[in-house]
Amino acid sequence: MEDRIEEEFVSGFCKLQNQTRMVICELEQMEDGSRRVVSSDCAYGACEHSGDCLLMGQVL
């Protein structure tokens, strides 16, 4: 089975920290072409801004 997880660096504005950040994340490529965040070095998923995150929105 082919490994569908890839790492990406993304840079942009973090609303929670009110500053520009660079985040590394692991993304899983789904069969329908969408991508799912497996892990990140920020609070994505638990963060109150996850639903409208400008930073992670670049990779999803």
mmCIF file of N, CA and C in Angstrom:
data_model
loop_
_atom_site.group_PDB
_atom_site.id
_atom_site.type_symbol
_atom_site.label_atom_id
_atom_site.label_comp_id
_atom_site.label_asym_id
_atom_site.label_seq_id
_atom_site.Cartn_x
_atom_site.Cartn_y
_atom_site.Cartn_z
ATOM 1 N N MET A 1 0.837 -1.182 0.000
ATOM 2 C CA MET A 1 0.000 0.000 0.000
ATOM 3 C C MET A 1 0.884 1.248 0.000
ATOM 4 N N GLU A 2 0.560 2.187 -0.811
ATOM 5 C CA GLU A 2 1.317 3.418 -0.946
ATOM 6 C C GLU A 2 1.061 4.345 0.244
ATOM 7 N N ASP A 3 2.150 4.917 0.776
ATOM 8 C CA ASP A 3 2.032 5.860 1.890
ATOM 9 C C ASP A 3 1.517 7.180 1.356
ATOM 10 N N ARG A 4 0.418 7.671 1.896
ATOM 11 C CA ARG A 4 -0.204 8.897 1.412
ATOM 12 C C ARG A 4 0.017 10.081 2.340
ATOM 13 N N ILE A 5 0.954 9.967 3.276
ATOM 14 C CA ILE A 5 1.206 11.070 4.201
ATOM 15 C C ILE A 5 2.425 11.845 3.739
ATOM 16 N N GLU A 6 2.262 13.160 3.660
ATOM 17 C CA GLU A 6 3.373 14.014 3.260
ATOM 18 C C GLU A 6 3.490 15.178 4.226
ATOM 19 N N GLU A 7 4.707 15.704 4.346
ATOM 20 C CA GLU A 7 4.961 16.859 5.201
ATOM 21 C C GLU A 7 4.979 18.130 4.374
ATOM 22 N N GLU A 8 4.453 19.192 4.959
ATOM 23 C CA GLU A 8 4.484 20.500 4.296
ATOM 24 C C GLU A 8 4.764 21.578 5.325
ATOM 25 N N PHE A 9 5.524 22.574 4.895
ATOM 26 C CA PHE A 9 5.699 23.786 5.683
ATOM 27 C C PHE A 9 4.749 24.821 5.108
ATOM 28 N N VAL A 10 4.093 25.553 5.983
ATOM 29 C CA VAL A 10 3.199 26.613 5.534
ATOM 30 C C VAL A 10 3.457 27.844 6.404
ATOM 31 N N SER A 11 3.453 28.982 5.769
ATOM 32 C CA SER A 11 3.723 30.226 6.477
ATOM 33 C C SER A 11 2.544 31.176 6.277
ATOM 34 N N GLY A 12 2.128 31.827 7.343
ATOM 35 C CA GLY A 12 1.024 32.761 7.248
ATOM 36 C C GLY A 12 0.655 33.316 8.606
ATOM 37 N N PHE A 13 -0.471 33.997 8.668
ATOM 38 C CA PHE A 13 -0.906 34.671 9.879
ATOM 39 C C PHE A 13 -1.694 33.736 10.783
ATOM 40 N N CYS A 14 -1.301 33.688 12.056
ATOM 41 C CA CYS A 14 -1.994 32.898 13.073
ATOM 42 C C CYS A 14 -2.855 33.846 13.899
ATOM 43 N N LYS A 15 -4.168 33.637 13.867
ATOM 44 C CA LYS A 15 -5.085 34.485 14.633
ATOM 45 C C LYS A 15 -4.901 34.321 16.139
ATOM 46 N N LEU A 16 -4.646 33.087 16.589
ATOM 47 C CA LEU A 16 -4.504 32.838 18.018
ATOM 48 C C LEU A 16 -3.300 33.576 18.600
ATOM 49 N N GLN A 17 -2.181 33.514 17.883
ATOM 50 C CA GLN A 17 -0.967 34.165 18.370
ATOM 51 C C GLN A 17 -0.836 35.604 17.891
ATOM 52 N N ASN A 18 -1.718 36.013 17.001
ATOM 53 C CA ASN A 18 -1.715 37.355 16.445
ATOM 54 C C ASN A 18 -0.349 37.718 15.854
ATOM 55 N N GLN A 19 0.176 36.781 15.065
ATOM 56 C CA GLN A 19 1.479 36.985 14.434
ATOM 57 C C GLN A 19 1.663 36.020 13.263
ATOM 58 N N THR A 20 2.657 36.297 12.452
ATOM 59 C CA THR A 20 3.007 35.404 11.352
ATOM 60 C C THR A 20 3.760 34.212 11.911
ATOM 61 N N ARG A 21 3.434 33.029 11.424
ATOM 62 C CA ARG A 21 4.053 31.784 11.878
ATOM 63 C C ARG A 21 4.398 30.896 10.713
ATOM 64 N N MET A 22 5.369 30.019 10.938
ATOM 65 C CA MET A 22 5.650 28.925 10.015
ATOM 66 C C MET A 22 5.307 27.636 10.756
ATOM 67 N N VAL A 23 4.493 26.800 10.124
ATOM 68 C CA VAL A 23 4.008 25.569 10.742
ATOM 69 C C VAL A 23 4.391 24.392 9.852
ATOM 70 N N ILE A 24 4.841 23.306 10.470
ATOM 71 C CA ILE A 24 5.051 22.063 9.728
ATOM 72 C C ILE A 24 3.863 21.156 10.044
ATOM 73 N N CYS A 25 3.348 20.527 9.013
ATOM 74 C CA CYS A 25 2.203 19.644 9.227
ATOM 75 C C CYS A 25 2.345 18.388 8.386
ATOM 76 N N GLU A 26 1.710 17.333 8.843
ATOM 77 C CA GLU A 26 1.621 16.088 8.101
ATOM 78 C C GLU A 26 0.204 15.983 7.570
ATOM 79 N N LEU A 27 0.100 15.740 6.274
ATOM 80 C CA LEU A 27 -1.199 15.676 5.610
ATOM 81 C C LEU A 27 -1.379 14.312 4.964
ATOM 82 N N GLU A 28 -2.574 13.770 5.103
ATOM 83 C CA GLU A 28 -2.915 12.507 4.457
ATOM 84 C C GLU A 28 -3.765 12.800 3.232
ATOM 85 N N GLN A 29 -3.348 12.284 2.095
ATOM 86 C CA GLN A 29 -4.097 12.438 0.849
ATOM 87 C C GLN A 29 -5.201 11.390 0.825
ATOM 88 N N MET A 30 -6.443 11.825 0.770
ATOM 89 C CA MET A 30 -7.585 10.911 0.769
ATOM 90 C C MET A 30 -7.898 10.469 -0.667
ATOM 91 N N GLU A 31 -8.630 9.392 -0.803
ATOM 92 C CA GLU A 31 -8.951 8.858 -2.130
ATOM 93 C C GLU A 31 -9.781 9.810 -2.967
ATOM 94 N N ASP A 32 -10.596 10.650 -2.318
ATOM 95 C CA ASP A 32 -11.430 11.593 -3.062
ATOM 96 C C ASP A 32 -10.673 12.873 -3.455
ATOM 97 N N GLY A 33 -9.364 12.925 -3.135
ATOM 98 C CA GLY A 33 -8.552 14.080 -3.506
ATOM 99 C C GLY A 33 -8.404 15.112 -2.409
ATOM 100 N N SER A 34 -9.212 15.012 -1.360
ATOM 101 C CA SER A 34 -9.090 15.962 -0.252
ATOM 102 C C SER A 34 -7.891 15.584 0.615
ATOM 103 N N ARG A 35 -7.521 16.489 1.517
ATOM 104 C CA ARG A 35 -6.417 16.223 2.423
ATOM 105 C C ARG A 35 -6.875 16.420 3.856
ATOM 106 N N ARG A 36 -6.313 15.604 4.742
ATOM 107 C CA ARG A 36 -6.663 15.630 6.159
ATOM 108 C C ARG A 36 -5.391 15.891 6.951
ATOM 109 N N VAL A 37 -5.459 16.789 7.941
ATOM 110 C CA VAL A 37 -4.313 17.073 8.795
ATOM 111 C C VAL A 37 -4.152 15.938 9.796
ATOM 112 N N VAL A 38 -3.003 15.263 9.722
ATOM 113 C CA VAL A 38 -2.694 14.183 10.651
ATOM 114 C C VAL A 38 -2.074 14.772 11.914
ATOM 115 N N SER A 39 -1.132 15.697 11.735
ATOM 116 C CA SER A 39 -0.520 16.382 12.870
ATOM 117 C C SER A 39 0.064 17.710 12.404
ATOM 118 N N SER A 40 0.248 18.604 13.361
ATOM 119 C CA SER A 40 0.883 19.887 13.078
ATOM 120 C C SER A 40 1.556 20.382 14.344
ATOM 121 N N ASP A 41 2.511 21.291 14.195
ATOM 122 C CA ASP A 41 3.190 21.807 15.381
ATOM 123 C C ASP A 41 2.517 23.078 15.903
ATOM 124 N N CYS A 42 1.241 23.201 15.642
ATOM 125 C CA CYS A 42 0.430 24.269 16.225
ATOM 126 C C CYS A 42 -0.795 23.611 16.854
ATOM 127 N N ALA A 43 -1.703 24.382 17.329
ATOM 128 C CA ALA A 43 -2.883 23.835 18.024
ATOM 129 C C ALA A 43 -4.052 23.578 17.087
ATOM 130 N N TYR A 44 -3.786 23.395 15.786
ATOM 131 C CA TYR A 44 -4.859 23.184 14.825
ATOM 132 C C TYR A 44 -5.718 22.000 15.261
ATOM 133 N N GLY A 45 -7.000 22.175 15.224
ATOM 134 C CA GLY A 45 -7.954 21.155 15.657
ATOM 135 C C GLY A 45 -8.502 21.487 17.034
ATOM 136 N N ALA A 46 -7.619 21.853 17.952
ATOM 137 C CA ALA A 46 -8.032 22.258 19.299
ATOM 138 C C ALA A 46 -8.188 23.773 19.401
ATOM 139 N N CYS A 47 -7.605 24.482 18.475
ATOM 140 C CA CYS A 47 -7.629 25.948 18.479
ATOM 141 C C CYS A 47 -9.031 26.472 18.176
ATOM 142 N N GLU A 48 -9.406 27.562 18.843
ATOM 143 C CA GLU A 48 -10.724 28.157 18.618
ATOM 144 C C GLU A 48 -10.897 28.710 17.207
ATOM 145 N N HIS A 49 -9.798 28.899 16.478
ATOM 146 C CA HIS A 49 -9.857 29.444 15.122
ATOM 147 C C HIS A 49 -9.697 28.365 14.038
ATOM 148 N N SER A 50 -9.706 27.099 14.408
ATOM 149 C CA SER A 50 -9.494 26.015 13.436
ATOM 150 C C SER A 50 -10.489 26.062 12.282
ATOM 151 N N GLY A 51 -11.728 26.430 12.558
ATOM 152 C CA GLY A 51 -12.764 26.468 11.528
ATOM 153 C C GLY A 51 -12.515 27.488 10.436
ATOM 154 N N ASP A 52 -11.829 28.565 10.774
ATOM 155 C CA ASP A 52 -11.546 29.606 9.777
ATOM 156 C C ASP A 52 -10.063 30.001 9.785
ATOM 157 N N CYS A 53 -9.202 29.032 10.043
ATOM 158 C CA CYS A 53 -7.755 29.268 10.117
ATOM 159 C C CYS A 53 -7.192 29.660 8.741
ATOM 160 N N LEU A 54 -6.635 30.842 8.670
ATOM 161 C CA LEU A 54 -6.037 31.319 7.424
ATOM 162 C C LEU A 54 -4.777 30.535 7.071
ATOM 163 N N LEU A 55 -4.036 30.162 8.078
ATOM 164 C CA LEU A 55 -2.766 29.464 7.899
ATOM 165 C C LEU A 55 -2.979 28.064 7.325
ATOM 166 N N MET A 56 -3.745 27.238 8.026
ATOM 167 C CA MET A 56 -3.953 25.855 7.577
ATOM 168 C C MET A 56 -4.897 25.792 6.387
ATOM 169 N N GLY A 57 -5.704 26.809 6.182
ATOM 170 C CA GLY A 57 -6.566 26.858 5.011
ATOM 171 C C GLY A 57 -5.799 26.817 3.706
ATOM 172 N N GLN A 58 -4.532 27.198 3.758
ATOM 173 C CA GLN A 58 -3.691 27.155 2.555
ATOM 174 C C GLN A 58 -3.397 25.724 2.092
ATOM 175 N N VAL A 59 -3.366 24.772 3.007
ATOM 176 C CA VAL A 59 -3.005 23.407 2.646
ATOM 177 C C VAL A 59 -4.191 22.471 2.531
ATOM 178 N N LEU A 60 -5.358 22.911 3.010
ATOM 179 C CA LEU A 60 -6.539 22.038 2.950
ATOM 180 C C LEU A 60 -7.422 22.316 1.770
#
